[in-house]
């Protein structure tokens, strides 16, 4: 069994990005610039956005955090998006979800210029992803592909079972693992809350990707001997032994599943750390696209 170390891979890729930024600076060029839009003061969103901004600083990107009150109107937020679309200084931007109920998140998403949509949520990017064309891949699935690639895990001809079909993780993961590329070329099964016999489906997986948001849902009797297990879930559960009063749990019952796996991602320290790193890679790609260079990233799809 090998542990997939998201902390190590994430640091390694961020170091590679930082070197690229150093080279840009040395040649007198401007650096990539990511903007993040945060509406309201949801605790989790604050944490995610803060970590994105901090990571930008770490690799040498410019970053802007645009904060708005929870009662900003939809029209005003659309204007913010339009301004970012038109701002030549900004290479890519994200609108942190969820948005307050009075704002139609789809309307905001559709207003983002696909060339600056580094979250990869715009239908133009989703469509390109399906067709295996160059695009921005949503950060968490992209981070998973990077882990698979860095650990040189074989995927061709494998049976991949994805648990969960959200637009940000499960659904794109099923598309990506089935594409005619590496990582990919799997036979893919998408499972969800209406799947009849989830255990039977999961047991067929050579690569099992759990993204349902139910702590320790995947138990040893759902995992085939030698499977690769990717745990996307992050749920806070009460833990009085911790100073913070909570612990982070994945969707996989780690200790029980560990002995059966060929590879497994821990929580924390697995997929979670890769999401921001993948966002940085998308931002660097957006920068190169906008600069019109043919420069290649170290890892491409
Ligand atoms: P979501 O709630 O949008 O989707 C959950 C999916 O799981 C749904 O498609 C649903 O059909 C399926 N599901 C729910 N219960 C099920 C069951 N009993 N059996 C089979 N399928 C079931 O969640 P999401 O946004 O995709 O996130 C999933 C988990 O991944 C969460 O724990 C979330 O915190 C985590 N997450 C982590 C990262 C990261 O690592 N950076 C990013 C995004 C999400």
mmCIF file of C-alpha atoms and ligand atoms in Angstrom:
data_model
loop_
_atom_site.group_PDB
_atom_site.id
_atom_site.type_symbol
_atom_site.label_atom_id
_atom_site.label_comp_id
_atom_site.label_asym_id
_atom_site.label_seq_id
_atom_site.Cartn_x
_atom_site.Cartn_y
_atom_site.Cartn_z
ATOM 1 C CA UNK A 1 0.000 0.000 0.000
ATOM 2 C CA UNK A 2 1.244 3.481 -0.839
ATOM 3 C CA UNK A 3 -0.075 6.669 0.663
ATOM 4 C CA UNK A 4 -0.753 9.413 -1.904
ATOM 5 C CA UNK A 5 0.802 12.452 -0.279
ATOM 6 C CA UNK A 6 -1.179 15.502 -1.402
ATOM 7 C CA UNK A 7 0.878 17.765 0.817
ATOM 8 C CA UNK A 8 4.119 16.715 -0.883
ATOM 9 C CA UNK A 9 2.765 16.862 -4.453
ATOM 10 C CA UNK A 10 1.040 20.163 -3.802
ATOM 11 C CA UNK A 11 4.263 21.711 -2.443
ATOM 12 C CA UNK A 12 6.236 20.282 -5.374
ATOM 13 C CA UNK A 13 3.879 21.749 -8.002
ATOM 14 C CA UNK A 14 3.674 25.101 -6.213
ATOM 15 C CA UNK A 15 7.482 25.190 -6.200
ATOM 16 C CA UNK A 16 7.462 24.559 -9.982
ATOM 17 C CA UNK A 17 4.952 27.382 -10.474
ATOM 18 C CA UNK A 18 7.052 29.716 -8.299
ATOM 19 C CA UNK A 19 10.116 28.977 -10.467
ATOM 20 C CA UNK A 20 8.107 29.839 -13.556
ATOM 21 C CA UNK A 21 7.001 33.112 -11.963
ATOM 22 C CA UNK A 22 10.624 33.903 -11.056
ATOM 23 C CA UNK A 23 11.582 33.379 -14.701
ATOM 24 C CA UNK A 24 8.775 35.700 -15.836
ATOM 25 C CA UNK A 25 9.926 38.381 -13.396
ATOM 26 C CA UNK A 26 13.564 37.971 -14.457
ATOM 27 C CA UNK A 27 12.585 38.594 -18.071
ATOM 28 C CA UNK A 28 10.727 41.778 -17.080
ATOM 29 C CA UNK A 29 7.249 40.377 -17.624
ATOM 30 C CA UNK A 30 4.276 40.981 -15.372
ATOM 31 C CA UNK A 31 3.145 38.100 -13.144
ATOM 32 C CA UNK A 32 -0.187 36.196 -13.327
ATOM 33 C CA UNK A 33 -3.057 37.833 -11.442
ATOM 34 C CA UNK A 34 -5.963 35.935 -9.843
ATOM 35 C CA UNK A 35 -8.999 37.715 -8.412
ATOM 36 C CA UNK A 36 -11.477 36.168 -5.986
ATOM 37 C CA UNK A 37 -14.988 37.470 -5.361
ATOM 38 C CA UNK A 38 -16.412 36.759 -1.922
ATOM 39 C CA UNK A 39 -20.011 37.616 -1.081
ATOM 40 C CA UNK A 40 -21.153 37.589 2.548
ATOM 41 C CA UNK A 41 -19.225 36.088 5.454
ATOM 42 C CA UNK A 42 -19.780 32.332 5.357
ATOM 43 C CA UNK A 43 -16.999 30.828 7.535
ATOM 44 C CA UNK A 44 -16.004 28.009 5.158
ATOM 45 C CA UNK A 45 -15.964 30.340 2.129
ATOM 46 C CA UNK A 46 -13.764 32.802 4.048
ATOM 47 C CA UNK A 47 -11.300 30.004 4.819
ATOM 48 C CA UNK A 48 -11.216 28.724 1.212
ATOM 49 C CA UNK A 49 -10.731 32.180 -0.276
ATOM 50 C CA UNK A 50 -8.059 33.114 2.283
ATOM 51 C CA UNK A 51 -6.119 29.973 1.401
ATOM 52 C CA UNK A 52 -6.380 30.758 -2.336
ATOM 53 C CA UNK A 53 -5.080 34.300 -1.821
ATOM 54 C CA UNK A 54 -2.272 33.086 0.467
ATOM 55 C CA UNK A 55 -1.206 30.463 -2.094
ATOM 56 C CA UNK A 56 -1.072 33.154 -4.802
ATOM 57 C CA UNK A 57 1.329 35.148 -2.644
ATOM 58 C CA UNK A 58 3.425 32.041 -2.005
ATOM 59 C CA UNK A 59 4.049 31.353 -5.702
ATOM 60 C CA UNK A 60 4.512 35.045 -6.578
ATOM 61 C CA UNK A 61 1.175 35.719 -8.329
ATOM 62 C CA UNK A 62 -0.691 38.967 -7.821
ATOM 63 C CA UNK A 63 -4.077 38.503 -6.201
ATOM 64 C CA UNK A 64 -7.111 40.622 -5.441
ATOM 65 C CA UNK A 65 -9.858 39.813 -2.988
ATOM 66 C CA UNK A 66 -13.121 41.597 -3.749
ATOM 67 C CA UNK A 67 -15.485 41.405 -0.795
ATOM 68 C CA UNK A 68 -19.162 42.299 -0.904
ATOM 69 C CA UNK A 69 -21.933 42.434 1.610
ATOM 70 C CA UNK A 70 -24.402 39.506 1.579
ATOM 71 C CA UNK A 71 -27.158 41.835 0.415
ATOM 72 C CA UNK A 72 -25.416 42.929 -2.804
ATOM 73 C CA UNK A 73 -27.953 42.803 -5.653
ATOM 74 C CA UNK A 74 -27.666 40.332 -8.513
ATOM 75 C CA UNK A 75 -27.327 43.235 -10.959
ATOM 76 C CA UNK A 76 -24.474 44.746 -8.963
ATOM 77 C CA UNK A 77 -22.669 41.403 -8.803
ATOM 78 C CA UNK A 78 -23.117 40.944 -12.561
ATOM 79 C CA UNK A 79 -21.463 44.340 -12.998
ATOM 80 C CA UNK A 80 -18.528 43.177 -10.828
ATOM 81 C CA UNK A 81 -18.145 40.136 -13.094
ATOM 82 C CA UNK A 82 -18.328 42.272 -16.218
ATOM 83 C CA UNK A 83 -15.650 44.617 -14.850
ATOM 84 C CA UNK A 84 -13.357 41.672 -14.088
ATOM 85 C CA UNK A 85 -13.983 40.268 -17.589
ATOM 86 C CA UNK A 86 -12.883 43.582 -19.060
ATOM 87 C CA UNK A 87 -9.990 44.302 -16.691
ATOM 88 C CA UNK A 88 -6.757 43.689 -18.645
ATOM 89 C CA UNK A 89 -4.784 43.234 -15.402
ATOM 90 C CA UNK A 90 -6.776 40.153 -14.350
ATOM 91 C CA UNK A 91 -5.890 36.796 -15.920
ATOM 92 C CA UNK A 92 -8.488 34.718 -14.130
ATOM 93 C CA UNK A 93 -11.068 35.024 -11.386
ATOM 94 C CA UNK A 94 -13.391 32.967 -9.263
ATOM 95 C CA UNK A 95 -16.708 33.739 -7.636
ATOM 96 C CA UNK A 96 -16.722 31.769 -4.398
ATOM 97 C CA UNK A 97 -19.835 29.588 -3.974
ATOM 98 C CA UNK A 98 -22.332 29.353 -2.396
ATOM 99 C CA UNK A 99 -23.910 32.733 -3.137
ATOM 100 C CA UNK A 100 -26.813 34.194 -1.121
ATOM 101 C CA UNK A 101 -30.220 32.805 -2.101
ATOM 102 C CA UNK A 102 -31.444 35.985 -3.846
ATOM 103 C CA UNK A 103 -28.639 35.647 -6.415
ATOM 104 C CA UNK A 104 -28.948 33.144 -9.267
ATOM 105 C CA UNK A 105 -25.528 31.449 -9.182
ATOM 106 C CA UNK A 106 -26.002 30.107 -12.730
ATOM 107 C CA UNK A 107 -26.600 33.606 -14.053
ATOM 108 C CA UNK A 108 -23.337 34.778 -12.454
ATOM 109 C CA UNK A 109 -21.461 31.743 -13.738
ATOM 110 C CA UNK A 110 -22.701 32.262 -17.287
ATOM 111 C CA UNK A 111 -21.571 35.900 -17.178
ATOM 112 C CA UNK A 112 -17.909 34.954 -16.530
ATOM 113 C CA UNK A 113 -15.656 35.174 -19.579
ATOM 114 C CA UNK A 114 -14.755 31.497 -20.272
ATOM 115 C CA UNK A 115 -11.166 32.590 -20.954
ATOM 116 C CA UNK A 116 -10.923 33.863 -17.351
ATOM 117 C CA UNK A 117 -13.022 31.069 -15.814
ATOM 118 C CA UNK A 118 -10.193 29.385 -13.887
ATOM 119 C CA UNK A 119 -12.734 27.401 -11.825
ATOM 120 C CA UNK A 120 -13.753 25.684 -15.073
ATOM 121 C CA UNK A 121 -17.475 25.876 -14.255
ATOM 122 C CA UNK A 122 -18.655 27.794 -17.352
ATOM 123 C CA UNK A 123 -20.522 25.573 -19.871
ATOM 124 C CA UNK A 124 -17.982 26.536 -22.550
ATOM 125 C CA UNK A 125 -15.211 24.958 -20.455
ATOM 126 C CA UNK A 126 -17.353 21.976 -19.426
ATOM 127 C CA UNK A 127 -18.173 21.332 -23.107
ATOM 128 C CA UNK A 128 -14.511 21.516 -24.093
ATOM 129 C CA UNK A 129 -13.606 19.181 -21.244
ATOM 130 C CA UNK A 130 -16.123 16.629 -22.548
ATOM 131 C CA UNK A 131 -14.646 16.931 -26.054
ATOM 132 C CA UNK A 132 -11.076 16.627 -24.692
ATOM 133 C CA UNK A 133 -10.163 20.094 -25.965
ATOM 134 C CA UNK A 134 -7.837 22.497 -24.105
ATOM 135 C CA UNK A 135 -9.861 24.076 -21.287
ATOM 136 C CA UNK A 136 -9.882 24.882 -17.600
ATOM 137 C CA UNK A 137 -10.677 21.706 -15.673
ATOM 138 C CA UNK A 138 -12.487 22.271 -12.343
ATOM 139 C CA UNK A 139 -9.861 22.507 -9.625
ATOM 140 C CA UNK A 140 -10.665 19.468 -7.462
ATOM 141 C CA UNK A 141 -10.923 16.974 -10.360
ATOM 142 C CA UNK A 142 -7.815 18.549 -11.907
ATOM 143 C CA UNK A 143 -5.995 18.100 -8.583
ATOM 144 C CA UNK A 144 -6.976 14.413 -8.564
ATOM 145 C CA UNK A 145 -5.622 13.964 -12.110
ATOM 146 C CA UNK A 146 -2.370 15.586 -11.011
ATOM 147 C CA UNK A 147 -2.052 13.159 -8.094
ATOM 148 C CA UNK A 148 -2.701 10.174 -10.356
ATOM 149 C CA UNK A 149 -0.143 11.489 -12.851
ATOM 150 C CA UNK A 150 2.550 12.255 -10.278
ATOM 151 C CA UNK A 151 2.225 8.772 -8.753
ATOM 152 C CA UNK A 152 2.234 7.260 -12.269
ATOM 153 C CA UNK A 153 -0.888 5.252 -11.451
ATOM 154 C CA UNK A 154 -2.039 3.180 -14.417
ATOM 155 C CA UNK A 155 -5.549 4.036 -15.550
ATOM 156 C CA UNK A 156 -5.996 2.580 -19.054
ATOM 157 C CA UNK A 157 -8.463 -0.302 -19.095
ATOM 158 C CA UNK A 158 -9.189 0.027 -15.379
ATOM 159 C CA UNK A 159 -12.668 0.135 -13.964
ATOM 160 C CA UNK A 160 -13.227 3.483 -12.234
ATOM 161 C CA UNK A 161 -16.233 3.932 -9.979
ATOM 162 C CA UNK A 162 -17.116 7.473 -8.903
ATOM 163 C CA UNK A 163 -19.463 7.969 -5.943
ATOM 164 C CA UNK A 164 -21.240 11.319 -6.314
ATOM 165 C CA UNK A 165 -22.243 13.334 -9.369
ATOM 166 C CA UNK A 166 -21.940 16.991 -8.334
ATOM 167 C CA UNK A 167 -21.019 19.540 -11.000
ATOM 168 C CA UNK A 168 -17.807 20.407 -9.190
ATOM 169 C CA UNK A 169 -16.412 16.937 -8.418
ATOM 170 C CA UNK A 170 -18.276 13.714 -9.248
ATOM 171 C CA UNK A 171 -19.635 14.504 -12.700
ATOM 172 C CA UNK A 172 -16.415 15.980 -14.157
ATOM 173 C CA UNK A 173 -14.450 13.100 -12.616
ATOM 174 C CA UNK A 174 -16.530 10.531 -14.536
ATOM 175 C CA UNK A 175 -15.914 12.418 -17.791
ATOM 176 C CA UNK A 176 -12.190 12.855 -17.170
ATOM 177 C CA UNK A 177 -11.505 9.245 -16.235
ATOM 178 C CA UNK A 178 -13.228 8.055 -19.421
ATOM 179 C CA UNK A 179 -11.450 10.386 -21.859
ATOM 180 C CA UNK A 180 -9.018 8.983 -24.400
ATOM 181 C CA UNK A 181 -5.912 10.318 -22.655
ATOM 182 C CA UNK A 182 -3.788 9.835 -19.538
ATOM 183 C CA UNK A 183 -5.061 9.879 -16.863
ATOM 184 C CA UNK A 184 -8.169 8.371 -18.427
ATOM 185 C CA UNK A 185 -9.149 5.487 -20.683
ATOM 186 C CA UNK A 186 -11.034 3.890 -17.801
ATOM 187 C CA UNK A 187 -14.346 2.133 -18.015
ATOM 188 C CA UNK A 188 -16.356 4.425 -15.772
ATOM 189 C CA UNK A 189 -19.371 3.863 -13.545
ATOM 190 C CA UNK A 190 -21.102 6.936 -12.107
ATOM 191 C CA UNK A 191 -22.962 6.236 -8.869
ATOM 192 C CA UNK A 192 -25.140 8.528 -6.742
ATOM 193 C CA UNK A 193 -27.805 8.638 -4.073
ATOM 194 C CA UNK A 194 -30.291 6.680 -6.230
ATOM 195 C CA UNK A 195 -27.856 3.864 -7.118
ATOM 196 C CA UNK A 196 -29.455 0.527 -6.179
ATOM 197 C CA UNK A 197 -26.580 -1.605 -4.911
ATOM 198 C CA UNK A 198 -23.690 0.755 -4.235
ATOM 199 C CA UNK A 199 -21.598 -1.885 -2.471
ATOM 200 C CA UNK A 200 -21.710 -4.181 -5.516
ATOM 201 C CA UNK A 201 -20.772 -1.279 -7.814
ATOM 202 C CA UNK A 202 -17.937 -0.103 -5.537
ATOM 203 C CA UNK A 203 -16.528 -3.629 -5.286
ATOM 204 C CA UNK A 204 -15.966 -3.639 -9.061
ATOM 205 C CA UNK A 205 -13.662 -0.612 -8.842
ATOM 206 C CA UNK A 206 -9.961 -0.762 -9.633
ATOM 207 C CA UNK A 207 -10.053 2.986 -8.932
ATOM 208 C CA UNK A 208 -12.669 4.169 -6.441
ATOM 209 C CA UNK A 209 -13.303 7.917 -6.147
ATOM 210 C CA UNK A 210 -15.510 8.860 -3.198
ATOM 211 C CA UNK A 211 -17.079 12.333 -3.400
ATOM 212 C CA UNK A 212 -20.379 12.211 -1.559
ATOM 213 C CA UNK A 213 -19.729 14.172 1.633
ATOM 214 C CA UNK A 214 -20.722 11.461 4.114
ATOM 215 C CA UNK A 215 -17.947 10.796 6.645
ATOM 216 C CA UNK A 216 -16.488 7.263 6.639
ATOM 217 C CA UNK A 217 -19.201 6.007 4.287
ATOM 218 C CA UNK A 218 -16.856 3.716 2.311
ATOM 219 C CA UNK A 219 -15.989 0.707 4.447
ATOM 220 C CA UNK A 220 -13.588 -2.183 3.811
ATOM 221 C CA UNK A 221 -16.381 -4.447 2.541
ATOM 222 C CA UNK A 222 -16.962 -1.977 -0.333
ATOM 223 C CA UNK A 223 -13.358 -2.051 -1.579
ATOM 224 C CA UNK A 224 -11.717 -4.628 -3.861
ATOM 225 C CA UNK A 225 -8.283 -5.917 -2.814
ATOM 226 C CA UNK A 226 -5.588 -3.794 -4.499
ATOM 227 C CA UNK A 227 -7.880 -0.910 -5.464
ATOM 228 C CA UNK A 228 -6.751 2.715 -5.722
ATOM 229 C CA UNK A 229 -8.922 4.768 -3.368
ATOM 230 C CA UNK A 230 -9.266 8.541 -3.797
ATOM 231 C CA UNK A 231 -11.113 10.215 -0.938
ATOM 232 C CA UNK A 232 -12.517 13.635 -1.843
ATOM 233 C CA UNK A 233 -14.806 14.058 1.162
ATOM 234 C CA UNK A 234 -14.097 16.664 3.820
ATOM 235 C CA UNK A 235 -16.569 16.866 6.677
ATOM 236 C CA UNK A 236 -16.110 18.505 10.059
ATOM 237 C CA UNK A 237 -17.153 16.155 12.841
ATOM 238 C CA UNK A 238 -17.249 16.936 16.548
ATOM 239 C CA UNK A 239 -14.096 15.704 18.313
ATOM 240 C CA UNK A 240 -13.693 16.778 21.917
ATOM 241 C CA UNK A 241 -10.123 15.431 22.014
ATOM 242 C CA UNK A 242 -9.056 18.166 19.590
ATOM 243 C CA UNK A 243 -8.315 21.716 20.662
ATOM 244 C CA UNK A 244 -10.514 23.044 17.856
ATOM 245 C CA UNK A 245 -13.370 20.775 18.980
ATOM 246 C CA UNK A 246 -13.666 19.094 15.580
ATOM 247 C CA UNK A 247 -11.829 16.738 13.263
ATOM 248 C CA UNK A 248 -11.856 16.496 9.473
ATOM 249 C CA UNK A 249 -13.207 13.218 8.132
ATOM 250 C CA UNK A 250 -13.103 11.855 4.629
ATOM 251 C CA UNK A 251 -15.755 9.742 2.917
ATOM 252 C CA UNK A 252 -13.591 6.646 3.451
ATOM 253 C CA UNK A 253 -13.122 4.724 6.702
ATOM 254 C CA UNK A 254 -9.373 5.131 6.352
ATOM 255 C CA UNK A 255 -7.927 2.672 8.924
ATOM 256 C CA UNK A 256 -10.212 -0.129 7.801
ATOM 257 C CA UNK A 257 -9.776 0.415 4.040
ATOM 258 C CA UNK A 258 -6.012 1.083 4.117
ATOM 259 C CA UNK A 259 -4.816 -2.564 4.211
ATOM 260 C CA UNK A 260 -6.859 -3.419 1.092
ATOM 261 C CA UNK A 261 -5.571 -0.620 -1.151
ATOM 262 C CA UNK A 262 -2.672 -0.296 -3.554
ATOM 263 C CA UNK A 263 -2.876 3.513 -3.116
ATOM 264 C CA UNK A 264 -5.006 5.725 -0.893
ATOM 265 C CA UNK A 265 -5.361 9.465 -0.223
ATOM 266 C CA UNK A 266 -5.584 10.491 3.449
ATOM 267 C CA UNK A 267 -7.909 13.191 4.829
ATOM 268 C CA UNK A 268 -6.511 15.685 5.566
ATOM 269 C CA UNK A 269 -3.335 15.676 3.464
ATOM 270 C CA UNK A 270 -4.704 14.202 0.246
ATOM 271 C CA UNK A 271 -7.021 15.701 -2.359
ATOM 272 C CA UNK A 272 -7.934 18.802 -0.324
ATOM 273 C CA UNK A 273 -4.533 20.460 -0.670
ATOM 274 C CA UNK A 274 -4.476 19.853 -4.417
ATOM 275 C CA UNK A 275 -7.523 21.987 -5.180
ATOM 276 C CA UNK A 276 -5.773 25.315 -4.628
ATOM 277 C CA UNK A 277 -2.686 24.076 -6.479
ATOM 278 C CA UNK A 278 -4.829 23.126 -9.492
ATOM 279 C CA UNK A 279 -6.437 26.570 -9.380
ATOM 280 C CA UNK A 280 -2.965 28.144 -9.502
ATOM 281 C CA UNK A 281 -2.120 25.996 -12.524
ATOM 282 C CA UNK A 282 -5.310 27.095 -14.266
ATOM 283 C CA UNK A 283 -4.413 30.730 -13.504
ATOM 284 C CA UNK A 284 -0.931 30.293 -14.946
ATOM 285 C CA UNK A 285 -2.488 28.709 -18.041
ATOM 286 C CA UNK A 286 -4.953 31.628 -18.336
ATOM 287 C CA UNK A 287 -2.001 34.021 -18.133
ATOM 288 C CA UNK A 288 -0.111 32.237 -20.909
ATOM 289 C CA UNK A 289 -3.249 32.069 -23.057
ATOM 290 C CA UNK A 290 -3.771 35.811 -22.643
ATOM 291 C CA UNK A 291 -0.101 36.603 -23.295
ATOM 292 C CA UNK A 292 -0.446 34.599 -26.518
ATOM 293 C CA UNK A 293 2.657 32.558 -25.781
ATOM 294 C CA UNK A 294 3.088 29.022 -26.958
ATOM 295 C CA UNK A 295 4.962 28.207 -23.791
ATOM 296 C CA UNK A 296 4.038 24.785 -22.491
ATOM 297 C CA UNK A 297 3.130 24.009 -18.960
ATOM 298 C CA UNK A 298 4.986 21.130 -17.348
ATOM 299 C CA UNK A 299 1.792 19.121 -17.384
ATOM 300 C CA UNK A 300 -0.919 19.432 -19.986
ATOM 301 C CA UNK A 301 -4.198 17.868 -20.910
HETATM 302 P P1 LIG B 1 -22.602 17.439 -3.203
HETATM 303 O O1 LIG B 1 -23.410 17.391 -1.961
HETATM 304 O O2 LIG B 1 -22.818 18.524 -4.194
HETATM 305 O O3 LIG B 1 -22.810 16.065 -3.989
HETATM 306 C C1 LIG B 1 -22.811 14.848 -3.318
HETATM 307 C C2 LIG B 1 -23.103 13.747 -4.298
HETATM 308 O O4 LIG B 1 -23.058 12.523 -3.598
HETATM 309 C C3 LIG B 1 -24.483 13.851 -4.962
HETATM 310 O O5 LIG B 1 -24.323 13.700 -6.355
HETATM 311 C C4 LIG B 1 -25.265 12.664 -4.394
HETATM 312 O O6 LIG B 1 -26.074 12.023 -5.366
HETATM 313 C C5 LIG B 1 -24.178 11.724 -3.926
HETATM 314 N N1 LIG B 1 -24.594 10.996 -2.739
HETATM 315 C C6 LIG B 1 -25.076 11.493 -1.564
HETATM 316 N N2 LIG B 1 -25.375 10.496 -0.720
HETATM 317 C C7 LIG B 1 -25.078 9.346 -1.360
HETATM 318 C C8 LIG B 1 -25.182 7.985 -1.014
HETATM 319 N N3 LIG B 1 -25.637 7.589 0.162
HETATM 320 N N4 LIG B 1 -24.794 7.079 -1.910
HETATM 321 C C9 LIG B 1 -24.309 7.440 -3.118
HETATM 322 N N5 LIG B 1 -24.191 8.723 -3.505
HETATM 323 C C10 LIG B 1 -24.586 9.665 -2.637
HETATM 324 O O7 LIG B 1 -21.100 17.353 -2.732
HETATM 325 P P2 LIG B 1 -19.723 17.820 -3.440
HETATM 326 O O8 LIG B 1 -19.698 19.292 -3.519
HETATM 327 O O9 LIG B 1 -19.469 17.015 -4.653
HETATM 328 O O10 LIG B 1 -18.695 17.384 -2.298
HETATM 329 C C11 LIG B 1 -18.546 16.045 -1.884
HETATM 330 C C12 LIG B 1 -17.525 15.975 -0.764
HETATM 331 O O11 LIG B 1 -16.270 16.419 -1.268
HETATM 332 C C13 LIG B 1 -17.825 16.895 0.415
HETATM 333 O O12 LIG B 1 -17.381 16.270 1.599
HETATM 334 C C14 LIG B 1 -17.026 18.123 0.157
HETATM 335 O O13 LIG B 1 -16.673 18.833 1.331
HETATM 336 C C15 LIG B 1 -15.808 17.517 -0.499
HETATM 337 N N6 LIG B 1 -15.105 18.440 -1.396
HETATM 338 C C16 LIG B 1 -13.764 18.557 -1.223
HETATM 339 C C17 LIG B 1 -13.038 19.408 -2.032
HETATM 340 C C18 LIG B 1 -11.566 19.501 -1.825
HETATM 341 O O14 LIG B 1 -10.955 18.559 -1.477
HETATM 342 N N7 LIG B 1 -10.953 20.609 -2.048
HETATM 343 C C19 LIG B 1 -13.670 20.145 -3.016
HETATM 344 C C20 LIG B 1 -15.029 19.977 -3.205
HETATM 345 C C21 LIG B 1 -15.742 19.106 -2.372
#
